[in-house]
Amino acid sequence: MTSADQSPVRGADVIIIGGGVAGLSTAWQLKKRGLSVLVIERQQLGNGSSGRAAGLLGQLRGTKAATKMLMDGLQVVYDLEKQTGLEIFVQTGSIRIAETEERSQEIRRLVDMGRSIRFPIVDLEIDKLQERLPYMKVDDIIDACFCPTDGHIQPAELVQAYVKAGRAEGVQYITNCRVEKILVEGGKGVGVQTAQGEFRADFIVNSTGPWSYYLADLSGTSLPTAAIGHYYLTTRPTDKVHVGKRSPAVRNRHHRIYSRPESGGLIVGMYEAEPDEYNIEDLPHDFDMSLMKAARDNYNVALLIHQAQQRFPWINERTPMTITSGIMTFTPDGKPFCGKLPDVEGLYHCAGFSGHGIVQSPAIGTIMSDLITRGETEYNISEIEADRYFELPELRDRVEVKARCADMYGRYYGQIEGQSS
Amino acid sequence: MKILVPTKRVPDTDQKIKVSSDGTGVQTNTLPFIINPFDAIALEEALRIQEGASDEVEVITVGIGNDEYEKELRAGLAMGADRAIHVSTDELLDPWNVSKVLKVIVEKEAPDLVLMGKQAVDDDSNQAGQFLAAQLDWPQATFISKIELADSKANVERETDLGIEKLSLNLPAVITADLRLNEPRYASLPNIMKAKKKPIDSIPLTDLGIEIEPKIEIISVEAPSSIRSCKKVETVDELLTLLRDEAKVL
Ligand SMILES: Cc1cc2nc3c(=O)[nH]c(=O)nc-3n(C[C@H](O)[C@H](O)[C@H](O)COP(=O)(O)OP(=O)(O)OC[C@H]3O[C@@H](n4cnc5c(N)ncnc54)[C@H](O)[C@@H]3O)c2cc1C
């Protein structure tokens, strides 16, 4: 990685602020289209949310547009694997389960939608469930479906692959360099101010994850994202329970949990109703997400363990495990913001992935570079346009934004998909 | 049976540590605090003894420090301790004075066993347990990786450089925990609720009737140099030469 003083680059066609998966994917795609690209990261590449993620890839989402994006993204991942020789995607298949009539209907709606766009789905007999998941309690499950092409993306490998591929194309990366200000002249973003001086560009991308609203503030505009805490546990393999590498991921919305295999143990994460909220601007400048730890009596961790136990009865507070604590970026509707806002020309936002940035990032890179180089994209992006809340004055108020984002996080597994918006 | 577990509240030393502006300590205002990891291991062991025992076992935690201490004591109660004692003081005590305070508490509570961490990760002194045993004139075993209680005796194992040492000591005794003794639990949901109602008995340090006599004066605290010189070697021979001539370890 070059440091700014030695580097001849003091600008580029595009400056990408934030070296998480969103920024790295966008940088690589833009460079492939011939633009010069400079990524500026306050710490190490991938050390923000991207370094904490579980990486679950469930392609069956509430809408066709969202599902299509994930299906295309997976093709990008396969290309990246070929190009870099890294194993990024682990295809385990994934299972959605329902223990109530409402949840069963939710699954049926998703299955219908998925089949209408030829997404492979297998109906699963309940008695076959136990065969596939010997370590899961199944006696209260009334419906399930299996998506064989799902699995998980290994976040560290994805970050590495983006950088390897990007570097091969000629993307420049500057690390340990915090952007202090986005320079706006005559209503247009023209560069950034950092501890290592100024850098100039025609296009600037704000892909700073949990910091995105703060960076937007610094450039005099406003982006309604919020920083929300999230936990998952990883059990260690034991003599009694060994979770195979290809054991399917599970989504159990009724209990608000998801799971997937990890190194012979099991990852279980939870979307609790009342998440921790963070003010990213109050954290020290050198705040390092990889050092976050949960207290022994953390309520949400206790809740996570409790919920995990409902589905995996062998898990309890004494099970040897590690707790991963991180910060996600949420938006009021759980969809990211991708594109420009009307008040600052040349400044593009790419943030707010609401717990799904790892798996959305491959397609998002294409979408962002479409928008920057052509001003349009073949993708249906009406749900993720950056300016969709721009006219709402209440979404300029931090208190209101935080409340709505936390509420969205709480409803993420809480609500029945396909019933409300 | 009664087990007393002293727990210290320490800054999480896995975080980035910076020296305070006056150069006599570390900046703690932005650091998260935790129960000293070795004390958490001691507490976990006490709870396992309690859960495995046929007779009633009471587990009491003790903390010495300012009002902020209550948070960590509450965490100990949530893990499962029955009650907590908070010796309140704004003074920072060195290990000798900590052991003096603990001695008073031990005399008051008369536990069968004091189980504590082998050291606190903030100052790494590794003295409080030993001082306490000496002051009480009790048997002691330090750096314990296994413990079994039977017939008023503690049979313990300690990992040494030469192998595993097995000791048997009469209770009451002071025993300090090493890393491999166990893996502490997270609090369960019901225990977090119960902990809110468990008593924390607060006693001002000044009421203990002991004189605090500082034995350690901190002259200065410096951050270790962050510049580590690295050299890439091409051959094994080159490495051996360097180890022999420069590092002088061969
Ligand atoms: C515990 C946890 C589990 C998760 N599980 C999943 C999952 O299963 N599947 C999934 O798809 N997603 C998951 N996510 C979400 C996923 O991690 C994020 O959506 C994704 O990483 C977002 O990427 P990003 O590039 O937008 O943000 P980040 O990875 O946070 O990157 C932003 C970067 O910007 C940098 N930055 C900030 N401010 C500045 C500045 N002023 N100057 C320079 N650089 C700056 C930061 O240091 C950081 O590296 C999870 C997240 C967490 C926390």
PDB file of N, CA and C in Angstrom, chain B residues 14 19 72 91 101 117 122 152 191 203:
ATOM      1  N   ASP B  14      -6.901  -5.091  25.255  1.00  0.00           N
ATOM      2  CA  ASP B  14      -6.791  -5.422  23.832  1.00  0.00           C
ATOM      3  C   ASP B  14      -6.985  -4.183  22.959  1.00  0.00           C
ATOM      4  N   VAL B  19      -0.747   6.573  26.520  1.00  0.00           N
ATOM      5  CA  VAL B  19      -0.281   7.108  27.798  1.00  0.00           C
ATOM      6  C   VAL B  19      -1.009   8.422  28.078  1.00  0.00           C
ATOM      7  N   GLU B  72     -19.294  -3.660  36.941  1.00  0.00           N
ATOM      8  CA  GLU B  72     -18.612  -4.951  36.817  1.00  0.00           C
ATOM      9  C   GLU B  72     -19.082  -5.926  37.900  1.00  0.00           C
ATOM     10  N   GLU B  91      -9.330   6.107  45.641  1.00  0.00           N
ATOM     11  CA  GLU B  91      -7.886   5.885  45.592  1.00  0.00           C
ATOM     12  C   GLU B  91      -7.553   4.653  44.759  1.00  0.00           C
ATOM     13  N   VAL B 101      -6.886  -4.780  52.306  1.00  0.00           N
ATOM     14  CA  VAL B 101      -8.341  -4.612  52.282  1.00  0.00           C
ATOM     15  C   VAL B 101      -9.020  -5.978  52.243  1.00  0.00           C
ATOM     16  N   GLY B 117      -7.983 -14.108  40.291  1.00  0.00           N
ATOM     17  CA  GLY B 117      -7.136 -14.175  39.099  1.00  0.00           C
ATOM     18  C   GLY B 117      -5.671 -14.147  39.496  1.00  0.00           C
ATOM     19  N   ASP B 122      -4.155  -4.975  33.851  1.00  0.00           N
ATOM     20  CA  ASP B 122      -3.759  -3.569  33.692  1.00  0.00           C
ATOM     21  C   ASP B 122      -2.338  -3.313  34.206  1.00  0.00           C
ATOM     22  N   SER B 152     -12.384 -30.965  52.799  1.00  0.00           N
ATOM     23  CA  SER B 152     -11.664 -29.786  53.306  1.00  0.00           C
ATOM     24  C   SER B 152     -10.275 -29.614  52.691  1.00  0.00           C
ATOM     25  N   ASN B 191     -30.581 -14.772  34.512  1.00  0.00           N
ATOM     26  CA  ASN B 191     -29.608 -14.314  35.502  1.00  0.00           C
ATOM     27  C   ASN B 191     -29.360 -12.808  35.436  1.00  0.00           C
ATOM     28  N   ILE B 203     -19.219  -0.683  51.269  1.00  0.00           N
ATOM     29  CA  ILE B 203     -18.533  -0.275  52.499  1.00  0.00           C
ATOM     30  C   ILE B 203     -17.461   0.747  52.137  1.00  0.00           C
TER      31      ILE B 203
END
